[in-house]
Short mmCIF file of C-alpha atoms in Angstrom, two decimals:
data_model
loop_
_atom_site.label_atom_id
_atom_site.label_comp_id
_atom_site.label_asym_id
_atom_site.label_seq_id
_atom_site.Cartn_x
_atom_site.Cartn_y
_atom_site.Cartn_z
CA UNK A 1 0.00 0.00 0.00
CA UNK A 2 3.16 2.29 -0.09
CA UNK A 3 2.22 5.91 -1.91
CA UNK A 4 -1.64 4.95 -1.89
CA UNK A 5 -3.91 6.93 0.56
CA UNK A 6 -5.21 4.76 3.53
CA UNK A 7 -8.81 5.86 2.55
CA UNK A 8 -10.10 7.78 -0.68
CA UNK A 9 -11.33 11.16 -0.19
CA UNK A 10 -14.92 9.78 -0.82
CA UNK A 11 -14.39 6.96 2.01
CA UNK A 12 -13.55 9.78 4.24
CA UNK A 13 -16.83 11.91 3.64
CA UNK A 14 -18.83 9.10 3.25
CA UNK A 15 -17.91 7.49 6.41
CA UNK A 16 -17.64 10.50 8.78
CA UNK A 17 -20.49 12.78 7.49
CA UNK A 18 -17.32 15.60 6.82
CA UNK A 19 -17.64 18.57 4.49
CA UNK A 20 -14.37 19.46 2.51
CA UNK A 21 -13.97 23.27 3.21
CA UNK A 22 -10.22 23.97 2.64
CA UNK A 23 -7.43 22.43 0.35
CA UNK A 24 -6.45 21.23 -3.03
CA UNK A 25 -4.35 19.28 -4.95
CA UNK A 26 -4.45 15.02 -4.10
CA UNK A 27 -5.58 14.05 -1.24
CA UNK A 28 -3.53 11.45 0.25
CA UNK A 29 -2.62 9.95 3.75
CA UNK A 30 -0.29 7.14 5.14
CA UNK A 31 -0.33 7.50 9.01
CA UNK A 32 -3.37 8.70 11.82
CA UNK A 33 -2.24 10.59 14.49
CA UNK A 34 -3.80 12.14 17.48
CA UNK A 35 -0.83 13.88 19.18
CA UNK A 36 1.00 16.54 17.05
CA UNK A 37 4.05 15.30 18.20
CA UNK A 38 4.40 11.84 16.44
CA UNK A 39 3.15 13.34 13.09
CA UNK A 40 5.02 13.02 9.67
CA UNK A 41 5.44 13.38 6.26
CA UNK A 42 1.78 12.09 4.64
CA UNK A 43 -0.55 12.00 7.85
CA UNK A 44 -3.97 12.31 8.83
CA UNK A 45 -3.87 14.67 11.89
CA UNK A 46 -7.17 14.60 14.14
CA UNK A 47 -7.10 17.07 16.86
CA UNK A 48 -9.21 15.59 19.91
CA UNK A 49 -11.31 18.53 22.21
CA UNK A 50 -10.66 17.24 26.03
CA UNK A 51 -11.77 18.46 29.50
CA UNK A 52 -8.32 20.42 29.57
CA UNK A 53 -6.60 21.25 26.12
CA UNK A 54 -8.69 21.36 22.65
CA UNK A 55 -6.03 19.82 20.39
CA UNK A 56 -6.87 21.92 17.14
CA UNK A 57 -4.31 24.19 19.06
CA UNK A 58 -1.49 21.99 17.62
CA UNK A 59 -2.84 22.10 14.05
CA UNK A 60 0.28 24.36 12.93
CA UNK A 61 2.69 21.98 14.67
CA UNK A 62 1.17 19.33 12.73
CA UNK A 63 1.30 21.17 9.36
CA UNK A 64 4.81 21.96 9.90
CA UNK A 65 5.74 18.12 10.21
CA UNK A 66 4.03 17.45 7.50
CA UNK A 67 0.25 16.32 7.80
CA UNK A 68 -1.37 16.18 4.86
CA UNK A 69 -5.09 16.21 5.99
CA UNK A 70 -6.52 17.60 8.90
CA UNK A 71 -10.06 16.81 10.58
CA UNK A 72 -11.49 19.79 12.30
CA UNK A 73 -14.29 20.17 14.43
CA UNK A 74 -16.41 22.45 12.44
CA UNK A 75 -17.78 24.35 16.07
CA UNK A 76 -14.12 25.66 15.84
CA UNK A 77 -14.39 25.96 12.12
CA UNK A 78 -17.64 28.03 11.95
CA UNK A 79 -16.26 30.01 15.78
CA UNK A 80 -12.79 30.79 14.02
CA UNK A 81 -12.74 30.48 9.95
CA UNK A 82 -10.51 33.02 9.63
CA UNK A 83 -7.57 31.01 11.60
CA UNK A 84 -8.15 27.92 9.18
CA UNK A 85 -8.43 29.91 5.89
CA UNK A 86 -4.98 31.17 7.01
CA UNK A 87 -3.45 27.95 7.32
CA UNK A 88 -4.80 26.73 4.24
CA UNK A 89 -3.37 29.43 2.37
CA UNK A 90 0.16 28.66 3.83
CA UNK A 91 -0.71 25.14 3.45
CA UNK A 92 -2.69 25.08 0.15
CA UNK A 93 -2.31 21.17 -0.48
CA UNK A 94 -3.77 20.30 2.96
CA UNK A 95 -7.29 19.01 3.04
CA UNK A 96 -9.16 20.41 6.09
CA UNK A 97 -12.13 18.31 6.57
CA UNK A 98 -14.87 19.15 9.02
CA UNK A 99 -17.21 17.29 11.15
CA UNK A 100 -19.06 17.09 14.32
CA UNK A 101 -16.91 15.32 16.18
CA UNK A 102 -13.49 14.65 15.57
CA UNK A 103 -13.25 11.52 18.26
CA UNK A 104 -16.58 9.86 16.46
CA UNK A 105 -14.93 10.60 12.42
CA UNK A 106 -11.59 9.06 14.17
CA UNK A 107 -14.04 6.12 14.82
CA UNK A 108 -15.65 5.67 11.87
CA UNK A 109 -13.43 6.31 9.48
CA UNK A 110 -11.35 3.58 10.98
CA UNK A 111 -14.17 1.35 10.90
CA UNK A 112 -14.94 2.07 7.41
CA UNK A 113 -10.95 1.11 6.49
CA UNK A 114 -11.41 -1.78 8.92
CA UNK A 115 -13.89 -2.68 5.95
CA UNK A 116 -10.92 -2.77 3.34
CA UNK A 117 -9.73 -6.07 4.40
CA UNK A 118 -13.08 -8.25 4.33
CA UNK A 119 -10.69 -12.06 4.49
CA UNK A 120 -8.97 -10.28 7.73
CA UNK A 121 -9.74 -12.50 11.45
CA UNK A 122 -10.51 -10.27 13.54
CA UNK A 123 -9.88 -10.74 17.22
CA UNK A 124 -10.57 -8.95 19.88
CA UNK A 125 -9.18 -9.40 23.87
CA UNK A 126 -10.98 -7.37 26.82
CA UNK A 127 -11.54 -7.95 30.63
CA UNK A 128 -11.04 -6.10 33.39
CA UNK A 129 -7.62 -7.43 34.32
CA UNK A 130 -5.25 -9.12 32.27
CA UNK A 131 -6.06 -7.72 28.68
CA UNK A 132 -2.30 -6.87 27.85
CA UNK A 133 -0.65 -9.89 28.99
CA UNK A 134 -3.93 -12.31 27.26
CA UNK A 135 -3.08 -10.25 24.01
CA UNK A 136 0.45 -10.78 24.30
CA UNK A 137 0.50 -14.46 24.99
CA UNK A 138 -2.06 -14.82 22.22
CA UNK A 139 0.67 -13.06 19.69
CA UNK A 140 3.52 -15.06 20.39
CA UNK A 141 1.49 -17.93 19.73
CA UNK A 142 -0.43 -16.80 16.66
CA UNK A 143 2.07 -15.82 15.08
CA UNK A 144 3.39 -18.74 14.28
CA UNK A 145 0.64 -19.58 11.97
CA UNK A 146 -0.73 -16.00 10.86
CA UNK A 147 0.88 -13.00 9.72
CA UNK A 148 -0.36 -11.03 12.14
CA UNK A 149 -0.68 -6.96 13.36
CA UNK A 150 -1.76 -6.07 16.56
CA UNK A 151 -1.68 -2.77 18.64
CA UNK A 152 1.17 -1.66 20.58
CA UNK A 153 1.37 -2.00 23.93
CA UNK A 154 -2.10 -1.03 25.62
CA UNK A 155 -3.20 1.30 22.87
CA UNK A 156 -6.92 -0.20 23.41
CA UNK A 157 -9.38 2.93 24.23
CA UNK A 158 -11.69 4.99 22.01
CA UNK A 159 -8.62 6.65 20.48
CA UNK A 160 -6.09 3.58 20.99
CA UNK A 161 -8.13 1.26 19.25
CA UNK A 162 -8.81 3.29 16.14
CA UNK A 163 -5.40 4.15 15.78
CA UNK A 164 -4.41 1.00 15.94
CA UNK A 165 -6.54 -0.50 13.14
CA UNK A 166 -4.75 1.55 11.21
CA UNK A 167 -1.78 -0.58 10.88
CA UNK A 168 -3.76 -3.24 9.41
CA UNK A 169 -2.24 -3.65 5.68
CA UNK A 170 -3.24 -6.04 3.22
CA UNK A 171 -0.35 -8.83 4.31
CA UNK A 172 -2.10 -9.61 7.07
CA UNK A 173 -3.98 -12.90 7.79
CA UNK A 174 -4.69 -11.78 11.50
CA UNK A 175 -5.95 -8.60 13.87
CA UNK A 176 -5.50 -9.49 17.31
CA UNK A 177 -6.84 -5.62 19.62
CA UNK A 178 -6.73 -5.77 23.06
CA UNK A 179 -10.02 -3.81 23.31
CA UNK A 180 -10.72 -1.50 26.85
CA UNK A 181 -12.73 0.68 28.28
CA UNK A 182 -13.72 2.77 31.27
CA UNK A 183 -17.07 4.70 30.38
CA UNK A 184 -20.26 3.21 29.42
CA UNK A 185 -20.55 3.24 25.76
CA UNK A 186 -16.83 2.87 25.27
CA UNK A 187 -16.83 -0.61 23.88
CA UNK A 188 -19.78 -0.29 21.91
CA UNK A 189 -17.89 2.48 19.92
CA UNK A 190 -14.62 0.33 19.67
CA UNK A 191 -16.65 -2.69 18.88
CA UNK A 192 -18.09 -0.69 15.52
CA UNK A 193 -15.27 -0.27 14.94
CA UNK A 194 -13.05 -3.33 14.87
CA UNK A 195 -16.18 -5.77 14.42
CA UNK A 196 -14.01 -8.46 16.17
CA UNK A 197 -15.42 -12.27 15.28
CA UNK A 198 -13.63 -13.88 17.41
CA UNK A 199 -13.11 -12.24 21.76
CA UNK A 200 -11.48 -13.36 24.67
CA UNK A 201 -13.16 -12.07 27.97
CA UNK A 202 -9.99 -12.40 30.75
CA UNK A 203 -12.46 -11.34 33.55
CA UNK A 204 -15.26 -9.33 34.80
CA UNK A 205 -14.01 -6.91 38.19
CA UNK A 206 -13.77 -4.10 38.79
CA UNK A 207 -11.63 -1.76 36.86
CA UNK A 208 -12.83 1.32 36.24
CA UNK A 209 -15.76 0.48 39.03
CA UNK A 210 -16.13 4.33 39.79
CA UNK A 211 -17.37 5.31 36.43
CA UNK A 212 -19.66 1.87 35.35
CA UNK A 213 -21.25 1.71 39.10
CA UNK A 214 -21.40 -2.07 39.67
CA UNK A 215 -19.77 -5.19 38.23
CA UNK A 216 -22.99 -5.73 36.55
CA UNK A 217 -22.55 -2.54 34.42
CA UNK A 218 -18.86 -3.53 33.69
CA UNK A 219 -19.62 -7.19 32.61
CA UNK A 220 -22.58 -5.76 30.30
CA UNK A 221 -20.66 -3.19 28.58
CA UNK A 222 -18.09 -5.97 28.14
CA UNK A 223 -20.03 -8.22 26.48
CA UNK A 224 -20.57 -5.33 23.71
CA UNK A 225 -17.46 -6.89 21.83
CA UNK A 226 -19.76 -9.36 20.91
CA UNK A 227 -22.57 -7.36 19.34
CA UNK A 228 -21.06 -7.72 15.75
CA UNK A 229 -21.11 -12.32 15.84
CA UNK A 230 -23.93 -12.10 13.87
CA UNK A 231 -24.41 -15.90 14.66
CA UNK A 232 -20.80 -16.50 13.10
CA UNK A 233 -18.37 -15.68 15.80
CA UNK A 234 -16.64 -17.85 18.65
CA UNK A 235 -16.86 -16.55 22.60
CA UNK A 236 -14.03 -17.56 24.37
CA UNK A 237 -15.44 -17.22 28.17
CA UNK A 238 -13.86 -17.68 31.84
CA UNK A 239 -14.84 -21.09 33.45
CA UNK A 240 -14.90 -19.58 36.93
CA UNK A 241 -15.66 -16.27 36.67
CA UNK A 242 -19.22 -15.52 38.66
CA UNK A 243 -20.34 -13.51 35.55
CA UNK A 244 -19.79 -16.86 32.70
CA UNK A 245 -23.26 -17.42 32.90
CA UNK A 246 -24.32 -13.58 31.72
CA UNK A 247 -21.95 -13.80 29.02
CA UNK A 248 -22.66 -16.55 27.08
CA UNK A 249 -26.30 -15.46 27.32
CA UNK A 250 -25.09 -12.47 25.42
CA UNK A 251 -23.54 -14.43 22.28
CA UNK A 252 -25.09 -14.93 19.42
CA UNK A 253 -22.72 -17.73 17.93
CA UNK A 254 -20.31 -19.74 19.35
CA UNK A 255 -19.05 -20.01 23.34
CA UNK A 256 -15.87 -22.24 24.43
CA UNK A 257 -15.28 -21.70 27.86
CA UNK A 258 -11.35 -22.24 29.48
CA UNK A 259 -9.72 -22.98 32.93
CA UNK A 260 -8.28 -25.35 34.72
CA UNK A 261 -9.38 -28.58 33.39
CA UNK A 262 -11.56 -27.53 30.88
CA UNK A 263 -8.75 -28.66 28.52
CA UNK A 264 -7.98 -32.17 28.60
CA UNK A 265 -4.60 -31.56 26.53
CA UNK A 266 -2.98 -29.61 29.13
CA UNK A 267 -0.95 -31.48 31.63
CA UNK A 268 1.36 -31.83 34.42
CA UNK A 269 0.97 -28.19 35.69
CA UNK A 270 3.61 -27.19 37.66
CA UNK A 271 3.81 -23.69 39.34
CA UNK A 272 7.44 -22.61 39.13
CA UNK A 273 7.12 -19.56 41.66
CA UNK A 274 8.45 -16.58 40.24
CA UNK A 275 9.87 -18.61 37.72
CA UNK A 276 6.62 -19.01 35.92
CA UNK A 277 4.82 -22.05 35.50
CA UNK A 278 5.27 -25.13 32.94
CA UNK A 279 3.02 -27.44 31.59
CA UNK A 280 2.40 -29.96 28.75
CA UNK A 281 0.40 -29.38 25.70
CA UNK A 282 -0.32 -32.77 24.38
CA UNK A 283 3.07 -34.10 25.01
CA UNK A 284 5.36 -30.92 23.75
CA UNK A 285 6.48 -29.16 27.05
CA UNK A 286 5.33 -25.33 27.53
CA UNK A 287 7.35 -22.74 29.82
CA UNK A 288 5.52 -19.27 30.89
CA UNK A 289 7.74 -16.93 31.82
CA UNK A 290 5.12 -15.16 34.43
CA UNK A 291 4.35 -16.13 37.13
CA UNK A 292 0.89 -16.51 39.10
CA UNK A 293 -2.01 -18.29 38.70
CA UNK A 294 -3.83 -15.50 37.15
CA UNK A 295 -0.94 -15.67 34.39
CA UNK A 296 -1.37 -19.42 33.97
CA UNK A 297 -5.18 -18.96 33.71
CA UNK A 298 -4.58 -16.17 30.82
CA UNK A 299 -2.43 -18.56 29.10
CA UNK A 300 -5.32 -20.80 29.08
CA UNK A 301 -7.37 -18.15 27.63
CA UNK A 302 -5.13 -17.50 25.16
CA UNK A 303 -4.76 -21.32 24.21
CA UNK A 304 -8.78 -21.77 24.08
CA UNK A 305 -9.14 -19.37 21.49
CA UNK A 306 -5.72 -20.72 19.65
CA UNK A 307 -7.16 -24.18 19.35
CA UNK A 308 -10.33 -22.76 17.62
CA UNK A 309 -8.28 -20.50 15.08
CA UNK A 310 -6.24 -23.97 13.87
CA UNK A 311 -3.12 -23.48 16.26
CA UNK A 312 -1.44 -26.67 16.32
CA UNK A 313 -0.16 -27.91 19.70
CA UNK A 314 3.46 -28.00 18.92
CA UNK A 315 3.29 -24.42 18.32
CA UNK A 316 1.28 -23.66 20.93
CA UNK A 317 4.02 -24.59 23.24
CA UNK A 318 6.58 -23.09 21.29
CA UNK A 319 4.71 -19.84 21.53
CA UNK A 320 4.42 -19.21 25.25
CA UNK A 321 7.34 -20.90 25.78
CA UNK A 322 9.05 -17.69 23.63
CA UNK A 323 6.96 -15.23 25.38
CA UNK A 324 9.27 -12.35 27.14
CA UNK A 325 8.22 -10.61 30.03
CA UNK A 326 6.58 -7.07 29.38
CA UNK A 327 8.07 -3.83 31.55
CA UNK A 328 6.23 -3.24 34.25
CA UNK A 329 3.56 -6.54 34.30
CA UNK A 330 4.67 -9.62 36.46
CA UNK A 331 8.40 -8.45 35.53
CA UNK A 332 11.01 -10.07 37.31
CA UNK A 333 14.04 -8.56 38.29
CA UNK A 334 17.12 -10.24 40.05
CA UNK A 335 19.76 -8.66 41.06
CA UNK A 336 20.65 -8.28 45.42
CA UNK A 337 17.11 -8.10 45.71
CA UNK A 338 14.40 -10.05 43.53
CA UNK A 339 12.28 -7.22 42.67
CA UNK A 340 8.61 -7.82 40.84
CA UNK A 341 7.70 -5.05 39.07
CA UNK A 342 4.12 -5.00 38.51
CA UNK A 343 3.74 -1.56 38.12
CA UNK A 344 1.90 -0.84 34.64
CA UNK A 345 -1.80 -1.19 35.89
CA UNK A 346 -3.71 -2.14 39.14
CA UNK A 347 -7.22 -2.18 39.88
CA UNK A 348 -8.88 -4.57 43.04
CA UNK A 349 -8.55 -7.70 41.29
CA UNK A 350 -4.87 -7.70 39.94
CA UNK A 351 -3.55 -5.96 43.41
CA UNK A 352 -5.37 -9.02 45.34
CA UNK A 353 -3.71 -11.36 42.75
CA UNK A 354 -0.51 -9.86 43.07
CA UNK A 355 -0.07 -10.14 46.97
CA UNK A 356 -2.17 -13.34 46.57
CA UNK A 357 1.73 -14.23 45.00
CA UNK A 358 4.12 -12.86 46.96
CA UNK A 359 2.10 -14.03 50.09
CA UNK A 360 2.52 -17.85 48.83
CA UNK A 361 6.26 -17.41 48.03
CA UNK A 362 8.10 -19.60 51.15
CA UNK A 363 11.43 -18.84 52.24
CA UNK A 364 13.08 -15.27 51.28
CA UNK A 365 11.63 -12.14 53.29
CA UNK A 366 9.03 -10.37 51.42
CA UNK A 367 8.21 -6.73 51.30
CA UNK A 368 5.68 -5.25 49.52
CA UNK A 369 5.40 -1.69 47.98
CA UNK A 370 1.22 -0.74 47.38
CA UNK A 371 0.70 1.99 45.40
CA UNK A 372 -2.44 4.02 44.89
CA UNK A 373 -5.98 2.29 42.86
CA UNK A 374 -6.77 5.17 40.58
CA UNK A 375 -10.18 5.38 39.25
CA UNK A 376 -12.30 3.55 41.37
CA UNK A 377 -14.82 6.68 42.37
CA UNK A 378 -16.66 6.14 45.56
CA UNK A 379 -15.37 2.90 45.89
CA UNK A 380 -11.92 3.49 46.40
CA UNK A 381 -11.92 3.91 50.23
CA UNK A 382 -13.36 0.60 50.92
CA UNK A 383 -11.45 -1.24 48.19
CA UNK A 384 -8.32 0.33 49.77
CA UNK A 385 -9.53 -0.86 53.01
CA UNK A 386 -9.63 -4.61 51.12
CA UNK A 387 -5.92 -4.58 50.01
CA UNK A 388 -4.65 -3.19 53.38
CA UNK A 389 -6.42 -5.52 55.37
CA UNK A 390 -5.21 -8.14 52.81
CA UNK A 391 -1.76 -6.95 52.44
CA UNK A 392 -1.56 -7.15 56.67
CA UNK A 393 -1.65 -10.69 56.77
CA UNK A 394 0.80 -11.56 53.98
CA UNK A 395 3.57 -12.48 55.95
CA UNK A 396 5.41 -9.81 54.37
CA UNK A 397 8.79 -8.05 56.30
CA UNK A 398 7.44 -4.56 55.48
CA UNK A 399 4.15 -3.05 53.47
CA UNK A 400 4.67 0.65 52.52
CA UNK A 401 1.27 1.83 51.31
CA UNK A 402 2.16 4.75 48.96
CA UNK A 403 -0.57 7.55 47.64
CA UNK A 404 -3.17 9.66 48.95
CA UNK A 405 -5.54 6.60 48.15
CA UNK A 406 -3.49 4.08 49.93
CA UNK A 407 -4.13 5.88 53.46
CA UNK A 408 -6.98 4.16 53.37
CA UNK A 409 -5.65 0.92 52.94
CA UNK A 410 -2.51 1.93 55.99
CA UNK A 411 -5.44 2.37 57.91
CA UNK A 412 -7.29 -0.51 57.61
CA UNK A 413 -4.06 -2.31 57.84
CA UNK A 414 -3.38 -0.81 61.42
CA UNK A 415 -6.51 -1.96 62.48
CA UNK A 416 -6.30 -5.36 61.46
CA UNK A 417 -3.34 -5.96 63.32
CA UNK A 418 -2.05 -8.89 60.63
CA UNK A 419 1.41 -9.04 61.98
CA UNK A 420 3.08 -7.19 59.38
CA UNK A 421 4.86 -3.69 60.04
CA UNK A 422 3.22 -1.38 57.47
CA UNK A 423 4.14 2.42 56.74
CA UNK A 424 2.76 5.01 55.21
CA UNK A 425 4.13 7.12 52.39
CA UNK A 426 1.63 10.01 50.85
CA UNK A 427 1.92 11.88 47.39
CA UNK A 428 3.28 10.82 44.24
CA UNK A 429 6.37 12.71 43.86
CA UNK A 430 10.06 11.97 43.54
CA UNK A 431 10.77 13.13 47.10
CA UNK A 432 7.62 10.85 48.24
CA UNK A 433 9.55 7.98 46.05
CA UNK A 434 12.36 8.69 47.61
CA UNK A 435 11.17 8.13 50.96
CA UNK A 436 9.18 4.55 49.86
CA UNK A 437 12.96 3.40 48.78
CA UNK A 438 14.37 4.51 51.82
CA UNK A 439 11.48 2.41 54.29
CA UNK A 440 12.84 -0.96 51.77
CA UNK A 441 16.09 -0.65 51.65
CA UNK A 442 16.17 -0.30 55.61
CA UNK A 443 15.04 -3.83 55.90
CA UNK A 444 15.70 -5.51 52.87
CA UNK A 445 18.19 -8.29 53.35
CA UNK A 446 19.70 -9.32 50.67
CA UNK A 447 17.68 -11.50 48.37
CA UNK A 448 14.63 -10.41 49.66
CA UNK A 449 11.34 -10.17 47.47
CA UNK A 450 10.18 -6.82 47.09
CA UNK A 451 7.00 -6.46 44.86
CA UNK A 452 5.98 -2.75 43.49
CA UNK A 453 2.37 -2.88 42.62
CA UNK A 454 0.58 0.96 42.16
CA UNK A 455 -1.57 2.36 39.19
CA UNK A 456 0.46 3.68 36.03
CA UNK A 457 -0.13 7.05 36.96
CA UNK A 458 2.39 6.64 40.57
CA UNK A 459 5.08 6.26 38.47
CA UNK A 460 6.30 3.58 40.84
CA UNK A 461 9.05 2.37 37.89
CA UNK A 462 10.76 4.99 39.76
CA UNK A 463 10.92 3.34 42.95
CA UNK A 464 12.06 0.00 41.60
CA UNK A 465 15.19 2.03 39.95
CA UNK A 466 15.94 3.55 43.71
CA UNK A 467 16.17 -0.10 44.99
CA UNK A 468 17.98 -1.96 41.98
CA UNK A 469 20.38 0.77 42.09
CA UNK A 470 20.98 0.38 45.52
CA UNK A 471 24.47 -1.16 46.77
#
């Protein structure tokens, strides 16, 4: 597809509902981008209005890299013409296309290039925990049978997802999205989009519980991804999750459900600690680099919807077996301490899982370092309350809760009286990092097990570089 435009200027209209009101010359993009910054030669720039900035503010930036079409919002258009007729005229070639919304024409015109590739499986992975690691596991085995694209890292939202989709080019056998959300509505709008036929649910809990309201909410507005089966698609459900029931009811096709011994092929599970676990797949061994049971139980995910797509077992195994582990998710680093850095994401479910693992880890001390729960609205107190009344029986040397939201969690620690010396470290900042380092290396021995488990926005990556650094 090199030197042809992603979309035709009549696939753009068409799709979005735009009106053409400044440019000339042939149209023509290669690349979507939402952020000015990673714009180049050939792109389709779409400026996205938030709560904070309005991003049609970086339309120069974005013309002076090189964009080559621009979607505007035409509020701003019809507010400030004069602005745009002035960039067009230093910018004559540049197509300015406006709409209503430049989030919704993102949307739809990626579903309508989605369209493009009619012979393309389409997969999609969602759940409230897990996603990343399911979608990983799932490439590395995939790909040894498809030539596959799939998004980068966890670029899985209402602007993630349609960016992504972009990548798809006519090589490609396979889509595999890791598909999220944290609104009602979300996935319904990403679902249009990709029209996945195939979907892995990891879980239903409860991420983003502050802005759905119940698990209820979450597990229906999950289900969404599988509002375009159409009788034709496959369901690949959780065993043992409380919500399997509800979801099946809400496929219209096919259902095969995973776990632990819902596949009679897989054998001779054994849990290697931090090491991982291995297992057999019909005779040909398999090594997963991550450890937990929640890790094994995505690989089984993964494997379910493998077996369905043709995977043979052979490569199966080889797959997770090559799997590496991905910064900042069940990442273990040894060095004078064994440090797990789980830092990337946390929500209720992965935290308990997390400490679940340390907590059954015999021998070496074990210290863990909680980091704040973001998102969880009005039920972050109590959920904090949960993980520090979990966290005070783990057995664990030392628990530094760190973040305004983890006082909650010291507290209910205190109270609990588990056994286990906890401190408190509030803020987010370097000097508050500083001071969580500090609290661990003052009773670290060496070869201790430290894990680092906080929300992506702690920035607790910065903590685990204190301690590895340490002497």
């Amino acid at each position: 597809m090199s030197g042809e435009s992603l979309l035709s200027l009549e696939d753009v209209l068409d799709s979005i509902g735009g009106v053409h009101v400044l440019g000339t010359g042939t149209f023509s993009f290669g690349s979507v981008q939402t952020d000015s910054r990673n714009v180049v030669k050939g792109t389709l720039f779409v400026p996205l209005i938030g709560e904070v900035q309005d991003g049609h503010a970086y339309i120069p930036q974005a013309l002076e890299k090189g964009a080559s079409v621009v979607f505007i919002c035409m509020a701003n258009y019809e507010k400030d013409s004069h602005f745009f007729t002035e960039l067009s005229q230093k910018n004559p070639d540049v197509y300015f296309i406006a709409v209503e919304n430049t989030l919704h024409a993102l949307q739809a015109a990626a579903g309508r290039y989605v369209e493009k590739f009619p012979n393309l499986i389409r997969v999609g992975v969602t759940g409230s925990s897990g996603k990343t690691t399911t979608k990983e596991i799932l490439a590395a085995i995939l790909s040894r049978k498809y030539n596959l694209v799939c998004n980068e890292g966890n670029l899985n939202s209402e602007t993630g997802l349609p960016l992504s989709v972009f990548k798809i080019r006519k090589e490609h056998e396979l889509g595999l999205f890791e598909m999220g959300m944290n609104r009602a509505g979300e996935m319904g709008e990403i679902a249009a989009v990709l029209k996945p036929r195939f979907a892995v649910i990891t879980n239903i809990g409860t991420a983003h519980i502050g802005n759905l309201g119940s698990r209820e909410n979450i597990a229906a507005e999950k289900a969404r991804i599988f509002e375009h089966f159409h009788s034709f698609g496959t369901a690949v459900i959780p065993r043992e999750d409380d919500f399997a029931s509800f979801l099946e009811n809400q496929v219209d096709g096919n259902v095969v459900f995973y776990g632990e011994g819902c596949d009679e092929s897989i054998s001779s599970v054994k849990d290697c600690g931090l090491d991982g676990t291995s297992f057999m797949v019909e005779g040909h061994k398999a090594s997963l680099c991550l450890p937990g049971k929640y890790n094994f139980r995505n690989a089984l995910g993964a494997i379910a919807l493998a077996r369905v797509l043709g995977v043979s077992s052979e490569d199966i195994a080889d797959g997770i077996s090559s799997l590496k582990p991905m910064f900042g998710r069940s990442q273990v680093l040894r060095g004078k301490y064994t440090v797990v850095q789980d830092c990337y994401n946390a929500n209720p479910d992965s935290m308990e899982k997390a400490v679940d693992l340390i907590s059954s880890l015999n021998g070496n001390a074990k210290i863990l370092v909680l980091g704040d729960m973001l998102e969880l609205g009005a039920d972050s107190v109590a959920e904090h309350a949960k993980t520090g009344v979990q966290a005070s029986h783990s057995g664990a040397a030392l628990v530094v809760f760190a973040g305004d939201e983890m006082k909650s969690a010291y507290e209910a620690a205190k109270s609990e009286k588990g056994g286990c010396r906890c401190e408190y470290v509030a803020g987010r900042s370097d000097e508050s990092m500083r001071a969580v380092s500090s609290l661990v290396l003052s009773v670290a021995p060496e070869g201790a097990v430290v894990l680092v488990k906080g929300s992506r926005g702690m920035g607790l990556e910065r903590v685990v570089s204190m301690i590895s650094e340490a002497k």
